[in-house]
PDB file of C-alpha atoms in Angstrom:
ATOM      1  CA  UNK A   1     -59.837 -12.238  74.337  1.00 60.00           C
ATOM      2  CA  UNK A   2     -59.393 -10.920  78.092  1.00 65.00           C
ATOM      3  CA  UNK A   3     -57.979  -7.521  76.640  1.00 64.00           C
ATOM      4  CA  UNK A   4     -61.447  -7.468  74.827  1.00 74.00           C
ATOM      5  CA  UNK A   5     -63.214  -8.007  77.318  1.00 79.00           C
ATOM      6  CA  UNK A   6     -60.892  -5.872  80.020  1.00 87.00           C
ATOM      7  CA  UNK A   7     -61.769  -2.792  77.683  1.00 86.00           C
ATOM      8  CA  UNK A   8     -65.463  -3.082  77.356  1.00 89.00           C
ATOM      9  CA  UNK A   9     -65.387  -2.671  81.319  1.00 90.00           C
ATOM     10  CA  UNK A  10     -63.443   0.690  81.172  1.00 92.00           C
ATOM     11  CA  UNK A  11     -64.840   3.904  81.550  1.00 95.00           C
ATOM     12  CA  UNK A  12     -63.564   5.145  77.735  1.00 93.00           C
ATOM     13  CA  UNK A  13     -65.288   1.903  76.189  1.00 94.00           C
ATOM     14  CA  UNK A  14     -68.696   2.104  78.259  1.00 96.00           C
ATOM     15  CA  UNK A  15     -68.895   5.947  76.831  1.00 97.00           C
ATOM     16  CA  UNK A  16     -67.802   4.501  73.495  1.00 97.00           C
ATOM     17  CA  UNK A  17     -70.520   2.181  73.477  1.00 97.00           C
ATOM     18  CA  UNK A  18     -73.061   4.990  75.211  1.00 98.00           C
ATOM     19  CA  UNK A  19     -72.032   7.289  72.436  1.00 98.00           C
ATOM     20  CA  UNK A  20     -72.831   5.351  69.438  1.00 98.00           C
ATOM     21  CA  UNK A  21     -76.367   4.561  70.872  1.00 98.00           C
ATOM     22  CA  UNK A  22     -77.132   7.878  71.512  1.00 98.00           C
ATOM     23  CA  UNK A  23     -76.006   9.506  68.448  1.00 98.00           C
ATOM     24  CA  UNK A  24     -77.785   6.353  66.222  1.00 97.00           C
ATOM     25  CA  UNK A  25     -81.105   7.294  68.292  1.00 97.00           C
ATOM     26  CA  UNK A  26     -80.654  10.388  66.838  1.00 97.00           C
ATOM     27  CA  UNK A  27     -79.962   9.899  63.830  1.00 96.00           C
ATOM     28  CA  UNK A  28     -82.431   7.836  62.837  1.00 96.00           C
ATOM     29  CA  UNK A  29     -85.036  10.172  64.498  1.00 94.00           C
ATOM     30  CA  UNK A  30     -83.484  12.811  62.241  1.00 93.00           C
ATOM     31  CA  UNK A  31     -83.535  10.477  59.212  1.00 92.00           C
ATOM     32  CA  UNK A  32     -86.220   8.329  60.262  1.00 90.00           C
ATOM     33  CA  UNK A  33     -89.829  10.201  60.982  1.00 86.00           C
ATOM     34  CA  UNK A  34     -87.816  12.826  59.628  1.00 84.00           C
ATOM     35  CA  UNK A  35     -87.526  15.832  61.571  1.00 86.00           C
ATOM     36  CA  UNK A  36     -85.558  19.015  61.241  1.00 84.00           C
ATOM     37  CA  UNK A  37     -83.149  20.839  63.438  1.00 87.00           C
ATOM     38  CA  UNK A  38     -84.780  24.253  62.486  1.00 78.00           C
ATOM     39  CA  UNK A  39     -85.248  27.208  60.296  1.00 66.00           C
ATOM     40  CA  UNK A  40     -88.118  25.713  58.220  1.00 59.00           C
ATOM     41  CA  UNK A  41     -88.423  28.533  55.502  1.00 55.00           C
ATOM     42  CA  UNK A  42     -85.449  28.005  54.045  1.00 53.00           C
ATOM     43  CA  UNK A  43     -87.475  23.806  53.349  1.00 53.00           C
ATOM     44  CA  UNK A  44     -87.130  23.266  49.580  1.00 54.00           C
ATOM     45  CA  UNK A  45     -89.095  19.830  49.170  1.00 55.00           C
ATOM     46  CA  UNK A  46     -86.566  17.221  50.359  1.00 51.00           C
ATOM     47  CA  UNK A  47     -83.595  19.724  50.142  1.00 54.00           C
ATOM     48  CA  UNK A  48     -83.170  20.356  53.973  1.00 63.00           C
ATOM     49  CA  UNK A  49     -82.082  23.523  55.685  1.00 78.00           C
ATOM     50  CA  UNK A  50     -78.245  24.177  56.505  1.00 84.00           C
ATOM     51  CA  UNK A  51     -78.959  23.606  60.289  1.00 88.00           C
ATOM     52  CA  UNK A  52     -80.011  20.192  58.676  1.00 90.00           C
ATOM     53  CA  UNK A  53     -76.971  19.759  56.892  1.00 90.00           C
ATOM     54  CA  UNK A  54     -74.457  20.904  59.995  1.00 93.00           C
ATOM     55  CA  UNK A  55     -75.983  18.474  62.520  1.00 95.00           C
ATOM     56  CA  UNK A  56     -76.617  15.560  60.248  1.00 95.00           C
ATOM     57  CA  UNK A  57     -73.074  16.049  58.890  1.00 96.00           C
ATOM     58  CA  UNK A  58     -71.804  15.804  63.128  1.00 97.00           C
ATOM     59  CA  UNK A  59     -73.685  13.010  63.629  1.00 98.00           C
ATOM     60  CA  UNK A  60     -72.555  10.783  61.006  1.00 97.00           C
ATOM     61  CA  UNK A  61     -69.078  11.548  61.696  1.00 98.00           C
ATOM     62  CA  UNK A  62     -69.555  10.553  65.107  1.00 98.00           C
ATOM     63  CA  UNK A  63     -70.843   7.898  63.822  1.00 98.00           C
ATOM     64  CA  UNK A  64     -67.819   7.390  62.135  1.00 97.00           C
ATOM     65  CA  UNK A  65     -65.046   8.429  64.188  1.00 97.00           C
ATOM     66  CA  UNK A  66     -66.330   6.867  67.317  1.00 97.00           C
ATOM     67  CA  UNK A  67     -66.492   3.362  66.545  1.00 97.00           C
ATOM     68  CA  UNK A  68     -63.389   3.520  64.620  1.00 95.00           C
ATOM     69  CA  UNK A  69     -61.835   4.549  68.084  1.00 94.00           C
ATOM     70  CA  UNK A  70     -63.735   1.711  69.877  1.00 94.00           C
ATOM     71  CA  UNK A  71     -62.831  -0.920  67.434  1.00 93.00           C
ATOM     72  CA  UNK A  72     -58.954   0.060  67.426  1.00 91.00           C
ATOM     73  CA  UNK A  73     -58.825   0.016  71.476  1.00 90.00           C
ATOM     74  CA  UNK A  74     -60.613  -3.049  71.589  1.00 90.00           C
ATOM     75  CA  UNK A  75     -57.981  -4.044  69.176  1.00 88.00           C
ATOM     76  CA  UNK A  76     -55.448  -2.938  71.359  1.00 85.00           C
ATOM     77  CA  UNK A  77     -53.756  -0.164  69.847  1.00 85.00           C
ATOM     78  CA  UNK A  78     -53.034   2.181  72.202  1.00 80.00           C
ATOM     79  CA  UNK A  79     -51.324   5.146  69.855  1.00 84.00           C
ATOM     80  CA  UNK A  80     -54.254   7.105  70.004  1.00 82.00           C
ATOM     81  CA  UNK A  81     -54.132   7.548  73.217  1.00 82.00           C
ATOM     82  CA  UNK A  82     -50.750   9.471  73.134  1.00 83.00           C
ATOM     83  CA  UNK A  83     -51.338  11.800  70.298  1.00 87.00           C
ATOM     84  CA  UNK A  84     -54.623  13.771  71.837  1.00 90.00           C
ATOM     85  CA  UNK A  85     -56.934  13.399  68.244  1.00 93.00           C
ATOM     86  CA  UNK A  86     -59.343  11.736  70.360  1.00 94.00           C
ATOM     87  CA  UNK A  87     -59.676  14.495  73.179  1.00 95.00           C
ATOM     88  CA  UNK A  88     -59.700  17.367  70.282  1.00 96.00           C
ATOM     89  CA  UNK A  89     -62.346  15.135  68.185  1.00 97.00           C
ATOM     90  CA  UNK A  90     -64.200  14.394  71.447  1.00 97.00           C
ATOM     91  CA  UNK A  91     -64.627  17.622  72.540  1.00 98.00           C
ATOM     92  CA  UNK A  92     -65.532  19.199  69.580  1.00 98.00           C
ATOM     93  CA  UNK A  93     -68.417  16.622  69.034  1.00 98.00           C
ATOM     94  CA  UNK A  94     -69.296  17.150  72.470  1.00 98.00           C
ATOM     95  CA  UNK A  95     -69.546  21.182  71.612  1.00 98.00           C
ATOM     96  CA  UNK A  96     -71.307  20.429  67.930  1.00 98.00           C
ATOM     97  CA  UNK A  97     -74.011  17.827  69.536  1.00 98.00           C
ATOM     98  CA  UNK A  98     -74.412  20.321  71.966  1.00 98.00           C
ATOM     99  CA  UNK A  99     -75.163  23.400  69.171  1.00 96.00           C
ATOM    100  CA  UNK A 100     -77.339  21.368  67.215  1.00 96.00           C
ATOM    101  CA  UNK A 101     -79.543  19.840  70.359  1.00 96.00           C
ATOM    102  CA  UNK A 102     -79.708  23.532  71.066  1.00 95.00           C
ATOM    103  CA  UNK A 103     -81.358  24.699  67.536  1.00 92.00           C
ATOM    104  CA  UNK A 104     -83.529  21.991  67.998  1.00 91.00           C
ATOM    105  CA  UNK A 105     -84.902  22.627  71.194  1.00 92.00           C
ATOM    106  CA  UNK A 106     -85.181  25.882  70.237  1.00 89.00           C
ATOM    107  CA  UNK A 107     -86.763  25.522  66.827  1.00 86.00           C
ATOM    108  CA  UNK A 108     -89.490  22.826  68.751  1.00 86.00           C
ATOM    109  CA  UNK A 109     -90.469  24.982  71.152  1.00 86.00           C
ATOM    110  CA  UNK A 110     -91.068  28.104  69.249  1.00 79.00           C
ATOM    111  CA  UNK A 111     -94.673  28.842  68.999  1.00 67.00           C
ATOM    112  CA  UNK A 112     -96.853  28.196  66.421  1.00 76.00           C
ATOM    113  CA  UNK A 113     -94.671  25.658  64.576  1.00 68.00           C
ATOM    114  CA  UNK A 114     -94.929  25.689  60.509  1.00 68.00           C
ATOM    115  CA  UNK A 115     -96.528  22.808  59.214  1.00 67.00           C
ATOM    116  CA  UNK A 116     -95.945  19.804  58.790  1.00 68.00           C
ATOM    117  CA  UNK A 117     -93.668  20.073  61.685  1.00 66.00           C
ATOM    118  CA  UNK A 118     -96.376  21.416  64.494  1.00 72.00           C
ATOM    119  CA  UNK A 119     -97.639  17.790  64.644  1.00 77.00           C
ATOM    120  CA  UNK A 120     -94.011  16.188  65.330  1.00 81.00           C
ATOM    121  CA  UNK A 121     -92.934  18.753  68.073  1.00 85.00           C
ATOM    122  CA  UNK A 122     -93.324  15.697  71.227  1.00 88.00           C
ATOM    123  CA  UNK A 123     -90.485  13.426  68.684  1.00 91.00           C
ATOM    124  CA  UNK A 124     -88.348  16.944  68.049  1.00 89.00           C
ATOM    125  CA  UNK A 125     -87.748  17.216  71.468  1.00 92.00           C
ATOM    126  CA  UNK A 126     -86.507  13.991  72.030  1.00 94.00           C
ATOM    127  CA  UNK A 127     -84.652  14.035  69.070  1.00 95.00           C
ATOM    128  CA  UNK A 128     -82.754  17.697  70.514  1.00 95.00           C
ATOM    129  CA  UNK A 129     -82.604  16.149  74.210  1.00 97.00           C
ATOM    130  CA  UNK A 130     -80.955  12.970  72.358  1.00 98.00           C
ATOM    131  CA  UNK A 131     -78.726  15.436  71.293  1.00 98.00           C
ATOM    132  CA  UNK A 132     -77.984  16.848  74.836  1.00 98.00           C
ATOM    133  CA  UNK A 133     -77.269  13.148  75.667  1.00 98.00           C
ATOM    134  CA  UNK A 134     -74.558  12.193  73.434  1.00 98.00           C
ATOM    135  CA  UNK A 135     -73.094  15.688  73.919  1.00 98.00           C
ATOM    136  CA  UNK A 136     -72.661  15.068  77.885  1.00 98.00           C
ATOM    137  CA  UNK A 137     -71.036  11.365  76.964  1.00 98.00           C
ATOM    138  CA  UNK A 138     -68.714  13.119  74.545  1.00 98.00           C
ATOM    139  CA  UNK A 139     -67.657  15.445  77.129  1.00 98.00           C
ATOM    140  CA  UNK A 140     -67.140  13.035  79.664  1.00 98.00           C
ATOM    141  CA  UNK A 141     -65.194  11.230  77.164  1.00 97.00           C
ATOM    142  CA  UNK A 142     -63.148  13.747  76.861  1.00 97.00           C
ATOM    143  CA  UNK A 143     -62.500  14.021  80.218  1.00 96.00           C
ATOM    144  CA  UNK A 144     -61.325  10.268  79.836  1.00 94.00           C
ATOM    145  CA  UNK A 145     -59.220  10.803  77.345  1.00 93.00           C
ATOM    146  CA  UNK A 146     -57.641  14.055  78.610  1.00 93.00           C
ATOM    147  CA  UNK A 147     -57.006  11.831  81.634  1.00 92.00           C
ATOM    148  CA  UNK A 148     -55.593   8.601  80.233  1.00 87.00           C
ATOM    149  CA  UNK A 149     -53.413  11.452  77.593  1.00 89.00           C
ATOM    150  CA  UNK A 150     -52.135  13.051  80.852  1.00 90.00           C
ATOM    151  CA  UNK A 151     -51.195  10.003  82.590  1.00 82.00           C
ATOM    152  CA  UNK A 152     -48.598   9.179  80.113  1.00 64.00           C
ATOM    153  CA  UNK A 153     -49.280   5.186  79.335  1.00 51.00           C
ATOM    154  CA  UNK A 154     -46.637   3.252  78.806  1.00 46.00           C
ATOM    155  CA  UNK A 155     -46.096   0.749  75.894  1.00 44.00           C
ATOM    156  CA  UNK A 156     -46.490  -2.174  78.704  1.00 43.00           C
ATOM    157  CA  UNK A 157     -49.448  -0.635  80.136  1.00 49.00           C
ATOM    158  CA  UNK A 158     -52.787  -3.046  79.932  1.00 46.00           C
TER     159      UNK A 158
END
């Protein structure tokens, strides 16, 4: 129980946690009011655009991947750590979240907005600077994990 514990006060599983908060907030702006990441002519009913598609698709597999990670360090399996998959996935979330916060911002501050989306412009920011969010705790995250890969853990290692 003290390795639990012992990991939930690291750096990699505070940004773990920070992460998943973050990226749900998003989501379920996203999913929730719903909003869209941009490029509202291409709207066929409920069909979505492709910027839709691309930065729903990153968020639930951060939504995915990131607990997955959290759950197998708390677990204590430290073989992740060694192989770099977490500082490649990390990064390129970090660089994805990033995009799509981007096209949102973008798309939400474009003047005059298409309906129905000129009413929900105050919740698309958020949603985009939610976006920015997560992307800055992925990065750091990867720093983490680029730092704990470098150190070269042993087996013995807490």
């Amino acid at each position: 129980m003290a390795g639990y514990i012992q990991y939930l006060k690291t750096a990699s599983g505070i940004l773990k946690i920070a992460e998943t908060v973050t990226v749900a907030i998003t989501f379920g702006l996203f999913r929730g009011i719903p909003l869209t990441f941009g490029d509202t002519h291409h709207f066929a009913g409920n069909l979505g655009t492709d910027t839709d598609f691309f930065a729903g698709g990153v968020m639930v597999t951060a939504l995915i991947v990131t607990p997955l990670f959290f759950v197998f360090y708390l677990l204590g399996r430290k073989e992740i750590k060694k192989t770099g998959m977490e500082i490649v996935l990390n990064f390129i979330l970090s660089v994805f979240l990033f995009i799509s916060g981007s096209l949102c911002l973008a798309f939400y501050n474009s003047a005059p907005l298409p309906s129905p989306w000129n009413s929900r412009d105050r919740e698309g920011v958020t949603m985009g600077v939610f976006c920015y969010i997560s992307a800055s705790f992925y990065l750091a995250d990867t720093l983490v994990a680029l730092k704990n890969f470098c150190r070269k853990e042993t087996e013995t290692d807490a």
